[in-house]
């Protein structure tokens, strides 16, 4: 799924006054031409820009298709397991880094949680397909972004996680939204109410809506 970086702003003596965050949802057929034609308007240098991506193959493909031109200019791109998709089904579970890293040499995967791609063991509770774990992961992902030094951050992640764990809005494939950080969360810019490309539903969604209390695909006793 593709979401453009939300614009985040937060006051405080030790925090920059504004932070642009673009979130992109994955798309198998995405060609990235839109983003080349509509680059960010922040005026930031390469040192002020970063790309954070879910370390799943499809999101890294999208990141390189959509934002590879920024990587070519020296913008750093790094994987972060907190931005992976919700469920523990095979289609939403990543592959070992050793099997995918050769295909994405530009992506820094050195800081990806060593638990990756585990989403079901007791030690991987932070990635379980449960309401509690997903909401906590979404908040953790946002908190990590706030701590970063860059002024503009592109996040390439998944529609389900962004909708139910982070933003509370729908994301159509290859669409994006822009948000501002507020004291108690993030607020969407009016200009992306239907997504930056106008492809997404405008209705907000309750965070955590219909997420399971226990992972439906696994025996709860196995997680004791």
CSV table of C-alpha atoms in Angstrom, one decimal:
chain,number,residue,atom,x,y,z
A,1,UNK,CA,0.0,0.0,0.0
A,2,UNK,CA,1.2,3.4,-0.6
A,3,UNK,CA,0.8,6.4,1.7
A,4,UNK,CA,2.7,9.6,1.3
A,5,UNK,CA,4.5,11.0,4.3
A,6,UNK,CA,2.1,12.8,6.6
A,7,UNK,CA,3.2,16.2,7.6
A,8,UNK,CA,3.9,16.1,11.3
A,9,UNK,CA,4.3,19.2,13.6
A,10,UNK,CA,5.0,19.2,17.3
A,11,UNK,CA,6.1,21.9,19.7
A,12,UNK,CA,8.7,21.4,22.2
A,13,UNK,CA,12.2,22.7,23.1
A,14,UNK,CA,14.0,19.7,21.7
A,15,UNK,CA,11.9,19.0,18.6
A,16,UNK,CA,11.8,20.6,15.2
A,17,UNK,CA,8.7,22.7,14.5
A,18,UNK,CA,7.6,20.5,11.6
A,19,UNK,CA,8.1,17.1,10.2
A,20,UNK,CA,6.7,15.9,6.8
A,21,UNK,CA,5.8,12.3,6.7
A,22,UNK,CA,4.7,10.6,3.4
A,23,UNK,CA,3.1,7.2,3.6
A,24,UNK,CA,2.8,5.0,0.5
A,25,UNK,CA,0.8,1.8,0.2
A,26,UNK,CA,2.1,-1.1,-1.8
A,27,UNK,CA,1.0,-1.9,-5.4
A,28,UNK,CA,2.2,-4.7,-7.6
A,29,UNK,CA,1.8,-2.6,-10.8
A,30,UNK,CA,2.9,0.8,-9.5
A,31,UNK,CA,5.4,2.6,-11.8
A,32,UNK,CA,6.3,5.6,-9.7
A,33,UNK,CA,5.8,8.1,-12.4
A,34,UNK,CA,3.3,10.1,-10.3
A,35,UNK,CA,5.9,10.8,-7.6
A,36,UNK,CA,8.5,11.8,-10.1
A,37,UNK,CA,6.1,14.3,-11.6
A,38,UNK,CA,4.9,15.5,-8.1
A,39,UNK,CA,8.0,15.6,-5.9
A,40,UNK,CA,7.7,16.8,-2.2
A,41,UNK,CA,7.6,20.5,-1.9
A,42,UNK,CA,9.4,20.8,1.4
A,43,UNK,CA,12.7,22.2,0.0
A,44,UNK,CA,14.6,19.7,2.1
A,45,UNK,CA,18.1,18.6,1.2
A,46,UNK,CA,19.0,14.9,1.1
A,47,UNK,CA,20.1,15.0,4.7
A,48,UNK,CA,16.7,16.2,5.8
A,49,UNK,CA,14.8,13.3,4.0
A,50,UNK,CA,14.5,9.6,4.8
A,51,UNK,CA,12.5,6.7,3.5
A,52,UNK,CA,11.2,4.0,6.0
A,53,UNK,CA,9.8,0.8,4.5
A,54,UNK,CA,8.3,-2.4,5.6
A,55,UNK,CA,10.9,-5.1,4.9
A,56,UNK,CA,8.4,-7.2,2.9
A,57,UNK,CA,9.3,-7.7,-0.8
A,58,UNK,CA,6.3,-6.0,-2.2
A,59,UNK,CA,6.7,-2.8,-0.1
A,60,UNK,CA,10.4,-2.6,-0.9
A,61,UNK,CA,9.6,-3.0,-4.6
A,62,UNK,CA,7.1,-0.2,-4.3
A,63,UNK,CA,9.6,2.0,-2.5
A,64,UNK,CA,12.2,1.6,-5.2
A,65,UNK,CA,9.7,2.1,-8.0
A,66,UNK,CA,8.2,5.2,-6.4
A,67,UNK,CA,11.1,6.7,-4.6
A,68,UNK,CA,14.2,5.2,-6.2
A,69,UNK,CA,14.9,8.6,-7.8
A,70,UNK,CA,15.4,10.0,-4.3
A,71,UNK,CA,17.7,7.0,-3.3
A,72,UNK,CA,19.8,7.8,-6.4
A,73,UNK,CA,20.2,11.3,-5.0
A,74,UNK,CA,21.6,10.0,-1.7
A,75,UNK,CA,18.4,9.8,0.4
A,76,UNK,CA,18.7,6.9,2.8
A,77,UNK,CA,16.2,4.1,2.9
A,78,UNK,CA,15.9,1.6,5.7
A,79,UNK,CA,13.7,-1.3,6.7
A,80,UNK,CA,11.6,-1.3,9.9
A,81,UNK,CA,9.6,-4.4,11.0
A,82,UNK,CA,7.1,-2.2,12.9
A,83,UNK,CA,5.6,-1.2,9.5
A,84,UNK,CA,4.7,-4.7,8.3
A,85,UNK,CA,1.2,-5.9,7.6
A,86,UNK,CA,-1.2,-7.0,10.3
A,87,UNK,CA,-2.1,-10.7,9.9
A,88,UNK,CA,0.1,-13.8,10.4
A,89,UNK,CA,-1.1,-15.4,7.2
A,90,UNK,CA,1.7,-16.4,4.8
A,91,UNK,CA,0.8,-13.6,2.4
A,92,UNK,CA,1.3,-11.0,5.2
A,93,UNK,CA,4.4,-12.5,6.7
A,94,UNK,CA,7.8,-11.5,5.4
A,95,UNK,CA,10.7,-13.6,4.2
A,96,UNK,CA,14.1,-14.0,5.9
A,97,UNK,CA,16.3,-11.1,5.2
A,98,UNK,CA,19.0,-13.3,3.8
A,99,UNK,CA,16.6,-14.3,1.0
A,100,UNK,CA,15.5,-10.8,0.0
A,101,UNK,CA,18.4,-8.5,0.8
A,102,UNK,CA,20.3,-9.4,-2.4
A,103,UNK,CA,17.3,-8.0,-4.4
A,104,UNK,CA,17.4,-4.7,-2.5
A,105,UNK,CA,21.0,-3.7,-2.0
A,106,UNK,CA,20.0,0.0,-1.6
A,107,UNK,CA,17.8,-0.7,1.4
A,108,UNK,CA,19.5,-0.7,4.8
A,109,UNK,CA,18.2,-3.7,6.6
A,110,UNK,CA,20.8,-3.8,9.4
A,111,UNK,CA,18.4,-2.3,12.0
A,112,UNK,CA,15.5,-4.7,11.3
A,113,UNK,CA,14.4,-6.5,14.4
A,114,UNK,CA,16.2,-9.9,14.7
A,115,UNK,CA,12.8,-11.4,15.4
A,116,UNK,CA,11.8,-10.8,11.7
A,117,UNK,CA,9.8,-12.4,10.1
A,118,UNK,CA,8.4,-14.2,13.2
A,119,UNK,CA,4.9,-13.1,14.1
A,120,UNK,CA,3.6,-16.0,16.2
A,121,UNK,CA,6.1,-17.2,18.8
A,122,UNK,CA,5.9,-16.0,22.4
A,123,UNK,CA,9.0,-13.9,21.9
A,124,UNK,CA,7.4,-12.1,18.9
A,125,UNK,CA,4.3,-10.9,20.9
A,126,UNK,CA,4.9,-7.3,19.7
A,127,UNK,CA,4.1,-8.6,16.1
A,128,UNK,CA,1.1,-10.8,16.9
A,129,UNK,CA,-2.0,-10.5,14.9
A,130,UNK,CA,-4.0,-9.1,17.8
A,131,UNK,CA,-5.7,-5.8,18.5
A,132,UNK,CA,-3.4,-5.1,21.5
A,133,UNK,CA,-0.2,-5.8,19.6
A,134,UNK,CA,-1.1,-4.0,16.4
A,135,UNK,CA,-2.2,-0.8,18.3
A,136,UNK,CA,0.9,-0.8,20.3
A,137,UNK,CA,3.0,-1.4,17.2
A,138,UNK,CA,1.4,1.5,15.4
A,139,UNK,CA,2.1,3.9,18.3
A,140,UNK,CA,5.6,2.6,18.6
A,141,UNK,CA,6.2,3.2,14.9
A,142,UNK,CA,4.9,6.8,15.2
A,143,UNK,CA,7.0,7.5,18.3
A,144,UNK,CA,10.1,6.3,16.4
A,145,UNK,CA,9.4,8.7,13.6
A,146,UNK,CA,9.1,11.6,16.0
A,147,UNK,CA,12.6,10.9,17.3
A,148,UNK,CA,14.2,11.0,13.9
A,149,UNK,CA,16.3,14.0,12.8
A,150,UNK,CA,14.9,14.3,9.3
A,151,UNK,CA,12.3,16.9,8.3
A,152,UNK,CA,10.7,14.8,5.6
A,153,UNK,CA,10.0,11.1,6.0
A,154,UNK,CA,8.4,8.8,3.4
A,155,UNK,CA,6.9,5.6,4.9
A,156,UNK,CA,6.0,2.8,2.5
A,157,UNK,CA,3.8,0.4,4.4
A,158,UNK,CA,0.5,-1.6,4.1
A,159,UNK,CA,-3.1,-0.5,3.8
A,160,UNK,CA,-4.4,-2.7,6.6
A,161,UNK,CA,-1.8,-1.7,9.2
A,162,UNK,CA,-2.0,2.0,8.3
A,163,UNK,CA,-5.8,2.0,8.4
A,164,UNK,CA,-6.3,0.1,11.7
A,165,UNK,CA,-3.0,0.6,13.5
A,166,UNK,CA,-1.7,4.0,12.6
A,167,UNK,CA,-3.9,6.6,10.8
A,168,UNK,CA,-7.6,5.5,11.0
A,169,UNK,CA,-8.1,6.1,7.2
A,170,UNK,CA,-8.4,4.0,4.1
A,171,UNK,CA,-5.4,3.7,1.7
A,172,UNK,CA,-5.9,2.5,-1.8
A,173,UNK,CA,-2.9,0.9,-3.5
A,174,UNK,CA,-0.4,3.6,-4.5
A,175,UNK,CA,-2.3,6.4,-2.8
A,176,UNK,CA,-0.9,8.5,0.0
A,177,UNK,CA,-2.0,10.8,2.8
A,178,UNK,CA,-0.3,13.7,4.7
A,179,UNK,CA,-0.6,14.2,8.4
A,180,UNK,CA,0.5,16.6,11.1
A,181,UNK,CA,1.6,15.4,14.5
A,182,UNK,CA,-0.5,16.8,17.3
A,183,UNK,CA,-0.1,16.4,21.1
A,184,UNK,CA,-2.2,13.3,21.2
A,185,UNK,CA,-1.6,11.8,17.7
A,186,UNK,CA,-1.7,12.8,14.1
A,187,UNK,CA,-4.1,14.9,12.1
A,188,UNK,CA,-4.6,14.6,8.3
A,189,UNK,CA,-4.1,17.5,6.0
A,190,UNK,CA,-7.4,18.5,4.2
A,191,UNK,CA,-5.7,18.2,0.8
A,192,UNK,CA,-5.4,14.4,1.1
A,193,UNK,CA,-8.9,13.7,2.5
A,194,UNK,CA,-9.5,11.3,-0.4
A,195,UNK,CA,-5.9,10.4,-0.6
A,196,UNK,CA,-3.3,12.5,-2.4
A,197,UNK,CA,-4.2,10.9,-5.7
A,198,UNK,CA,-8.0,10.9,-4.9
A,199,UNK,CA,-8.2,7.1,-4.9
A,200,UNK,CA,-9.2,6.4,-1.3
A,201,UNK,CA,-12.4,6.5,0.8
A,202,UNK,CA,-12.8,9.7,2.8
A,203,UNK,CA,-14.6,8.1,5.8
A,204,UNK,CA,-12.4,7.7,8.9
A,205,UNK,CA,-12.0,4.3,10.5
A,206,UNK,CA,-11.8,3.5,14.2
A,207,UNK,CA,-8.3,2.3,15.1
A,208,UNK,CA,-8.3,-1.4,16.0
A,209,UNK,CA,-11.8,-2.0,14.5
A,210,UNK,CA,-12.6,-5.7,14.3
A,211,UNK,CA,-9.1,-6.7,15.0
A,212,UNK,CA,-9.0,-10.0,16.9
A,213,UNK,CA,-8.2,-10.3,20.6
A,214,UNK,CA,-6.4,-13.5,19.8
A,215,UNK,CA,-4.8,-14.5,16.5
A,216,UNK,CA,-7.5,-16.6,14.8
A,217,UNK,CA,-5.0,-18.6,12.9
A,218,UNK,CA,-3.2,-20.0,15.8
A,219,UNK,CA,-3.9,-21.9,19.0
A,220,UNK,CA,-3.8,-19.4,21.9
A,221,UNK,CA,-2.3,-22.2,24.2
A,222,UNK,CA,0.7,-22.3,21.9
A,223,UNK,CA,1.6,-18.8,23.0
A,224,UNK,CA,1.7,-19.5,26.7
